[in-house]
mmCIF file of N, CA and C in Angstrom:
data_model
loop_
_atom_site.group_PDB
_atom_site.id
_atom_site.type_symbol
_atom_site.label_atom_id
_atom_site.label_comp_id
_atom_site.label_asym_id
_atom_site.label_seq_id
_atom_site.Cartn_x
_atom_site.Cartn_y
_atom_site.Cartn_z
ATOM 1 N N PRO A 1 29.963 -38.033 18.001
ATOM 2 C CA PRO A 1 31.906 -37.760 17.142
ATOM 3 C C PRO A 1 32.130 -36.316 17.272
ATOM 4 N N HIS A 2 33.153 -36.326 17.951
ATOM 5 C CA HIS A 2 33.886 -34.820 18.333
ATOM 6 C C HIS A 2 33.988 -34.359 16.434
ATOM 7 N N HIS A 3 33.257 -32.615 16.105
ATOM 8 C CA HIS A 3 33.315 -32.291 15.419
ATOM 9 C C HIS A 3 33.849 -30.250 15.992
ATOM 10 N N ASP A 4 34.948 -30.219 15.083
ATOM 11 C CA ASP A 4 35.269 -28.960 15.487
ATOM 12 C C ASP A 4 34.368 -27.485 15.060
ATOM 13 N N TYR A 5 33.274 -27.364 14.993
ATOM 14 C CA TYR A 5 32.279 -26.718 14.292
ATOM 15 C C TYR A 5 32.982 -25.069 13.699
ATOM 16 N N ARG A 6 34.426 -24.499 15.061
ATOM 17 C CA ARG A 6 35.024 -23.346 13.210
ATOM 18 C C ARG A 6 35.651 -24.390 12.486
ATOM 19 N N LYS A 7 36.370 -25.147 12.445
ATOM 20 C CA LYS A 7 36.279 -25.874 10.888
ATOM 21 C C LYS A 7 35.508 -25.609 10.418
ATOM 22 N N LEU A 8 34.624 -26.964 10.476
ATOM 23 C CA LEU A 8 33.129 -26.300 9.796
ATOM 24 C C LEU A 8 32.586 -25.377 8.660
ATOM 25 N N GLU A 9 32.976 -23.964 9.685
ATOM 26 C CA GLU A 9 32.306 -22.725 9.618
ATOM 27 C C GLU A 9 33.053 -22.471 8.353
ATOM 28 N N LYS A 10 34.604 -22.775 8.611
ATOM 29 C CA LYS A 10 35.433 -22.544 7.084
ATOM 30 C C LYS A 10 35.259 -22.569 6.529
ATOM 31 N N HIS A 11 34.988 -24.086 6.193
ATOM 32 C CA HIS A 11 35.072 -25.277 5.395
ATOM 33 C C HIS A 11 34.212 -24.203 4.346
ATOM 34 N N LYS A 12 32.220 -23.897 4.851
ATOM 35 C CA LYS A 12 31.373 -23.743 3.940
ATOM 36 C C LYS A 12 31.567 -22.619 3.261
ATOM 37 N N PHE A 13 32.261 -21.349 4.273
ATOM 38 C CA PHE A 13 31.829 -20.202 3.611
ATOM 39 C C PHE A 13 33.403 -20.349 2.359
ATOM 40 N N THR A 14 33.897 -21.223 2.448
ATOM 41 C CA THR A 14 35.439 -21.743 1.346
ATOM 42 C C THR A 14 34.578 -21.702 -0.209
ATOM 43 N N VAL A 15 33.593 -22.999 0.355
ATOM 44 C CA VAL A 15 33.005 -22.890 -0.957
ATOM 45 C C VAL A 15 32.512 -22.027 -0.756
ATOM 46 N N SER A 16 31.584 -21.658 -0.169
ATOM 47 C CA SER A 16 30.531 -20.517 -0.622
ATOM 48 C C SER A 16 31.330 -19.147 -1.323
ATOM 49 N N LEU A 17 32.852 -19.255 -1.239
ATOM 50 C CA LEU A 17 33.564 -18.651 -2.032
ATOM 51 C C LEU A 17 34.039 -18.631 -3.009
ATOM 52 N N ALA A 18 34.280 -19.730 -3.376
ATOM 53 C CA ALA A 18 34.185 -20.529 -4.266
ATOM 54 C C ALA A 18 33.644 -20.100 -5.361
ATOM 55 N N GLU A 19 31.931 -21.199 -5.247
ATOM 56 C CA GLU A 19 31.453 -21.041 -5.787
ATOM 57 C C GLU A 19 30.811 -19.678 -6.076
ATOM 58 N N ALA A 20 31.129 -18.140 -5.571
ATOM 59 C CA ALA A 20 30.855 -16.930 -5.549
ATOM 60 C C ALA A 20 31.791 -16.221 -7.080
ATOM 61 N N LEU A 21 32.954 -16.202 -6.519
ATOM 62 C CA LEU A 21 34.409 -16.386 -7.879
ATOM 63 C C LEU A 21 33.574 -17.199 -9.118
ATOM 64 N N ASP A 22 33.253 -18.474 -8.741
ATOM 65 C CA ASP A 22 32.743 -18.805 -9.990
ATOM 66 C C ASP A 22 31.981 -18.497 -11.085
ATOM 67 N N LYS A 23 31.103 -18.307 -10.601
ATOM 68 C CA LYS A 23 29.300 -17.706 -10.749
ATOM 69 C C LYS A 23 30.150 -16.312 -11.837
ATOM 70 N N ALA A 24 30.424 -15.603 -10.763
ATOM 71 C CA ALA A 24 31.706 -13.812 -10.922
ATOM 72 C C ALA A 24 32.298 -14.364 -12.413
ATOM 73 N N CYS A 25 32.858 -15.254 -12.358
ATOM 74 C CA CYS A 25 33.744 -15.729 -13.672
ATOM 75 C C CYS A 25 33.249 -16.038 -14.664
ATOM 76 N N ALA A 26 32.142 -17.000 -14.688
ATOM 77 C CA ALA A 26 31.361 -17.316 -15.229
ATOM 78 C C ALA A 26 30.414 -15.884 -16.591
ATOM 79 N N ALA A 27 29.749 -15.171 -15.694
ATOM 80 C CA ALA A 27 29.798 -14.173 -15.830
ATOM 81 C C ALA A 27 30.330 -12.970 -16.834
ATOM 82 N N ASP A 28 31.590 -13.133 -16.661
ATOM 83 C CA ASP A 28 32.934 -12.705 -16.950
ATOM 84 C C ASP A 28 32.996 -11.036 -16.131
ATOM 85 N N LYS A 29 32.250 -10.877 -15.307
ATOM 86 C CA LYS A 29 32.936 -10.074 -14.236
ATOM 87 C C LYS A 29 33.915 -8.960 -13.764
ATOM 88 N N TYR A 30 35.389 -10.573 -13.850
ATOM 89 C CA TYR A 30 36.663 -10.353 -13.752
ATOM 90 C C TYR A 30 36.867 -11.069 -15.106
ATOM 91 N N ASP A 31 38.604 -10.210 -15.056
ATOM 92 C CA ASP A 31 39.357 -10.894 -16.404
ATOM 93 C C ASP A 31 40.580 -11.894 -15.613
ATOM 94 N N GLN A 32 41.030 -11.165 -14.225
ATOM 95 C CA GLN A 32 41.677 -11.852 -13.326
ATOM 96 C C GLN A 32 41.854 -11.607 -12.211
ATOM 97 N N VAL A 33 41.755 -12.534 -11.304
ATOM 98 C CA VAL A 33 41.397 -12.220 -9.640
ATOM 99 C C VAL A 33 43.251 -12.856 -8.943
ATOM 100 N N VAL A 34 43.604 -11.135 -7.684
ATOM 101 C CA VAL A 34 44.483 -11.269 -6.690
ATOM 102 C C VAL A 34 43.745 -12.296 -5.340
ATOM 103 N N LEU A 35 44.498 -13.241 -5.022
ATOM 104 C CA LEU A 35 43.985 -13.708 -3.861
ATOM 105 C C LEU A 35 44.791 -14.217 -3.085
ATOM 106 N N VAL A 36 43.929 -13.263 -1.489
ATOM 107 C CA VAL A 36 44.369 -13.225 -0.417
ATOM 108 C C VAL A 36 44.489 -13.538 0.608
ATOM 109 N N ALA A 37 44.173 -15.095 1.517
ATOM 110 C CA ALA A 37 44.579 -15.042 2.659
ATOM 111 C C ALA A 37 45.438 -16.190 3.381
ATOM 112 N N PRO A 38 45.250 -16.582 4.696
ATOM 113 C CA PRO A 38 46.085 -17.066 5.982
ATOM 114 C C PRO A 38 46.153 -18.047 4.720
ATOM 115 N N LYS A 39 47.652 -18.727 4.772
ATOM 116 C CA LYS A 39 48.478 -19.480 3.909
ATOM 117 C C LYS A 39 47.347 -20.859 4.087
ATOM 118 N N ARG A 40 46.749 -21.104 5.432
ATOM 119 C CA ARG A 40 45.753 -22.412 5.934
ATOM 120 C C ARG A 40 45.097 -22.694 5.306
ATOM 121 N N SER A 41 43.856 -21.291 4.878
ATOM 122 C CA SER A 41 42.534 -21.095 4.469
ATOM 123 C C SER A 41 42.720 -20.977 2.257
ATOM 124 N N LEU A 42 43.967 -20.273 1.604
ATOM 125 C CA LEU A 42 44.888 -20.528 0.648
ATOM 126 C C LEU A 42 44.883 -21.943 0.319
ATOM 127 N N GLY A 43 45.570 -22.784 1.149
ATOM 128 C CA GLY A 43 45.630 -24.266 0.573
ATOM 129 C C GLY A 43 43.982 -24.641 0.503
ATOM 130 N N GLU A 44 43.165 -24.226 1.324
ATOM 131 C CA GLU A 44 41.667 -25.200 1.118
ATOM 132 C C GLU A 44 41.344 -24.783 -0.172
ATOM 133 N N LEU A 45 41.153 -22.942 0.173
ATOM 134 C CA LEU A 45 40.032 -22.283 -1.185
ATOM 135 C C LEU A 45 40.845 -23.335 -2.498
ATOM 136 N N ARG A 46 41.243 -23.112 -3.406
ATOM 137 C CA ARG A 46 42.687 -23.857 -4.146
ATOM 138 C C ARG A 46 41.673 -24.643 -4.238
ATOM 139 N N THR A 47 41.962 -25.864 -3.679
ATOM 140 C CA THR A 47 41.301 -26.962 -3.495
ATOM 141 C C THR A 47 39.787 -27.008 -3.697
ATOM 142 N N VAL A 48 39.154 -26.206 -3.718
ATOM 143 C CA VAL A 48 37.532 -26.004 -4.323
ATOM 144 C C VAL A 48 37.327 -24.767 -5.488
ATOM 145 N N LEU A 49 38.578 -24.481 -6.333
ATOM 146 C CA LEU A 49 38.595 -23.244 -7.074
ATOM 147 C C LEU A 49 37.885 -24.709 -8.438
ATOM 148 N N SER A 50 37.118 -23.400 -9.194
ATOM 149 C CA SER A 50 36.821 -24.932 -10.460
ATOM 150 C C SER A 50 37.466 -24.266 -11.157
ATOM 151 N N GLU A 51 38.577 -24.797 -12.273
ATOM 152 C CA GLU A 51 39.520 -24.633 -13.196
ATOM 153 C C GLU A 51 38.965 -23.444 -13.684
ATOM 154 N N ARG A 52 37.986 -22.443 -14.651
ATOM 155 C CA ARG A 52 37.755 -21.523 -15.254
ATOM 156 C C ARG A 52 38.452 -20.840 -14.128
ATOM 157 N N VAL A 53 38.415 -20.827 -12.566
ATOM 158 C CA VAL A 53 38.741 -19.598 -12.135
ATOM 159 C C VAL A 53 39.955 -19.390 -11.756
ATOM 160 N N ARG A 54 40.436 -21.280 -11.502
ATOM 161 C CA ARG A 54 41.878 -20.847 -11.328
ATOM 162 C C ARG A 54 43.119 -20.103 -12.683
ATOM 163 N N SER A 55 42.062 -20.505 -13.405
ATOM 164 C CA SER A 55 42.621 -20.791 -15.058
ATOM 165 C C SER A 55 43.059 -18.946 -14.692
ATOM 166 N N ARG A 56 42.436 -17.851 -13.557
ATOM 167 C CA ARG A 56 42.671 -16.491 -13.925
ATOM 168 C C ARG A 56 43.395 -15.714 -13.041
ATOM 169 N N ILE A 57 43.882 -16.514 -12.084
ATOM 170 C CA ILE A 57 44.649 -16.082 -10.927
ATOM 171 C C ILE A 57 46.228 -15.105 -11.371
ATOM 172 N N ALA A 58 45.472 -14.633 -10.805
ATOM 173 C CA ALA A 58 46.793 -13.237 -11.218
ATOM 174 C C ALA A 58 47.927 -13.736 -10.580
ATOM 175 N N GLY A 59 47.667 -13.178 -8.542
ATOM 176 C CA GLY A 59 48.397 -13.657 -7.761
ATOM 177 C C GLY A 59 47.605 -13.731 -6.590
ATOM 178 N N GLU A 60 49.094 -14.638 -5.588
ATOM 179 C CA GLU A 60 48.495 -14.326 -4.445
ATOM 180 C C GLU A 60 49.513 -14.364 -3.129
ATOM 181 N N LEU A 61 48.410 -14.426 -2.489
ATOM 182 C CA LEU A 61 49.459 -13.444 -1.462
ATOM 183 C C LEU A 61 48.849 -14.354 0.310
ATOM 184 N N ALA A 62 49.110 -15.452 0.261
ATOM 185 C CA ALA A 62 49.363 -16.051 1.557
ATOM 186 C C ALA A 62 50.064 -15.627 2.610
ATOM 187 N N LYS A 63 48.777 -14.561 3.662
ATOM 188 C CA LYS A 63 49.017 -13.471 3.792
ATOM 189 C C LYS A 63 47.453 -13.592 5.486
ATOM 190 N N ASP A 64 46.774 -13.226 6.511
ATOM 191 C CA ASP A 64 46.131 -12.724 7.168
ATOM 192 C C ASP A 64 45.845 -11.343 7.697
ATOM 193 N N LEU A 65 45.942 -10.619 6.573
ATOM 194 C CA LEU A 65 45.296 -9.073 6.610
ATOM 195 C C LEU A 65 44.140 -8.609 7.246
ATOM 196 N N THR A 66 43.743 -9.644 7.885
ATOM 197 C CA THR A 66 41.776 -8.680 8.817
ATOM 198 C C THR A 66 42.518 -7.914 9.391
ATOM 199 N N LYS A 67 43.372 -7.886 10.668
ATOM 200 C CA LYS A 67 43.863 -7.371 11.105
ATOM 201 C C LYS A 67 44.908 -6.180 11.379
ATOM 202 N N HIS A 68 45.147 -6.258 10.004
ATOM 203 C CA HIS A 68 46.005 -5.103 9.834
ATOM 204 C C HIS A 68 44.810 -3.714 9.188
ATOM 205 N N PRO A 69 45.727 -2.624 9.241
ATOM 206 C CA PRO A 69 44.457 -1.479 8.839
ATOM 207 C C PRO A 69 44.366 -1.054 7.402
ATOM 208 N N SER A 70 42.857 -0.742 7.041
ATOM 209 C CA SER A 70 43.336 -0.205 5.703
ATOM 210 C C SER A 70 44.338 -0.040 5.305
ATOM 211 N N GLU A 71 44.641 1.432 5.892
ATOM 212 C CA GLU A 71 45.930 1.855 5.607
ATOM 213 C C GLU A 71 47.158 1.131 5.107
ATOM 214 N N ASP A 72 46.781 0.384 5.607
ATOM 215 C CA ASP A 72 48.407 -0.265 5.273
ATOM 216 C C ASP A 72 48.065 -1.524 4.365
ATOM 217 N N LEU A 73 47.113 -2.004 4.119
ATOM 218 C CA LEU A 73 47.065 -3.083 2.862
ATOM 219 C C LEU A 73 48.068 -2.474 1.943
ATOM 220 N N TRP A 74 48.055 -0.935 1.404
ATOM 221 C CA TRP A 74 49.014 -1.467 -0.020
ATOM 222 C C TRP A 74 50.313 -1.480 -0.206
ATOM 223 N N GLU A 75 50.702 -1.942 1.079
ATOM 224 C CA GLU A 75 52.090 -1.208 1.448
ATOM 225 C C GLU A 75 51.996 -3.570 1.069
ATOM 226 N N HIS A 76 51.025 -4.203 2.026
ATOM 227 C CA HIS A 76 51.046 -6.057 1.199
ATOM 228 C C HIS A 76 50.639 -6.027 -0.429
ATOM 229 N N LEU A 77 50.259 -5.215 -0.565
ATOM 230 C CA LEU A 77 49.268 -5.805 -2.213
ATOM 231 C C LEU A 77 50.322 -5.041 -3.211
ATOM 232 N N SER A 78 51.174 -4.520 -3.487
ATOM 233 C CA SER A 78 51.622 -3.101 -3.782
ATOM 234 C C SER A 78 52.888 -4.663 -4.837
ATOM 235 N N PRO A 79 53.545 -5.219 -3.657
ATOM 236 C CA PRO A 79 54.024 -5.527 -4.809
ATOM 237 C C PRO A 79 53.518 -6.707 -5.680
ATOM 238 N N ILE A 80 52.017 -7.387 -5.838
ATOM 239 C CA ILE A 80 51.337 -8.434 -6.931
ATOM 240 C C ILE A 80 50.958 -6.777 -7.957
ATOM 241 N N ALA A 81 50.812 -5.892 -7.511
ATOM 242 C CA ALA A 81 50.280 -4.627 -8.128
ATOM 243 C C ALA A 81 51.472 -4.002 -8.972
ATOM 244 N N GLU A 82 52.402 -4.498 -8.670
ATOM 245 C CA GLU A 82 53.572 -3.829 -9.915
ATOM 246 C C GLU A 82 53.669 -4.853 -10.041
ATOM 247 N N LYS A 83 54.378 -5.795 -10.048
ATOM 248 C CA LYS A 83 53.870 -7.391 -10.594
ATOM 249 C C LYS A 83 53.412 -7.427 -12.708
ATOM 250 N N LEU A 84 51.478 -7.339 -11.839
ATOM 251 C CA LEU A 84 50.943 -7.568 -12.931
ATOM 252 C C LEU A 84 50.832 -6.435 -14.038
ATOM 253 N N ARG A 85 51.048 -5.146 -13.199
ATOM 254 C CA ARG A 85 51.268 -4.163 -14.311
ATOM 255 C C ARG A 85 52.292 -4.087 -15.344
ATOM 256 N N ARG A 86 53.468 -4.391 -14.956
ATOM 257 C CA ARG A 86 54.706 -5.575 -15.766
ATOM 258 C C ARG A 86 54.002 -6.194 -16.761
ATOM 259 N N THR A 87 53.348 -7.184 -16.350
ATOM 260 C CA THR A 87 52.491 -8.017 -17.674
ATOM 261 C C THR A 87 51.705 -7.996 -17.835
ATOM 262 N N VAL A 88 51.025 -6.430 -17.879
ATOM 263 C CA VAL A 88 50.168 -6.082 -18.701
ATOM 264 C C VAL A 88 50.864 -4.972 -19.457
ATOM 265 N N ALA A 89 51.569 -4.016 -19.708
ATOM 266 C CA ALA A 89 52.692 -3.391 -20.257
ATOM 267 C C ALA A 89 52.855 -4.003 -20.975
#
């Protein structure tokens, strides 16, 4: 059968990420998490996250920022950070 090995590797990465987030959550390494990923990847990640991780999602950004220079990242992340700041204050 024809398999898209790139998709299979992306799925394996997504599952590994979900497991790492769950392990860190279980060890109380974070209180809240903000997920940033391309729309499709974010959707797939949501399906494999544990309930305990889902309960700590403070925000999401469905955008691929991998090709953006690091100095531009704050432009994309600051609206989420501002929203979180207002929630905590």
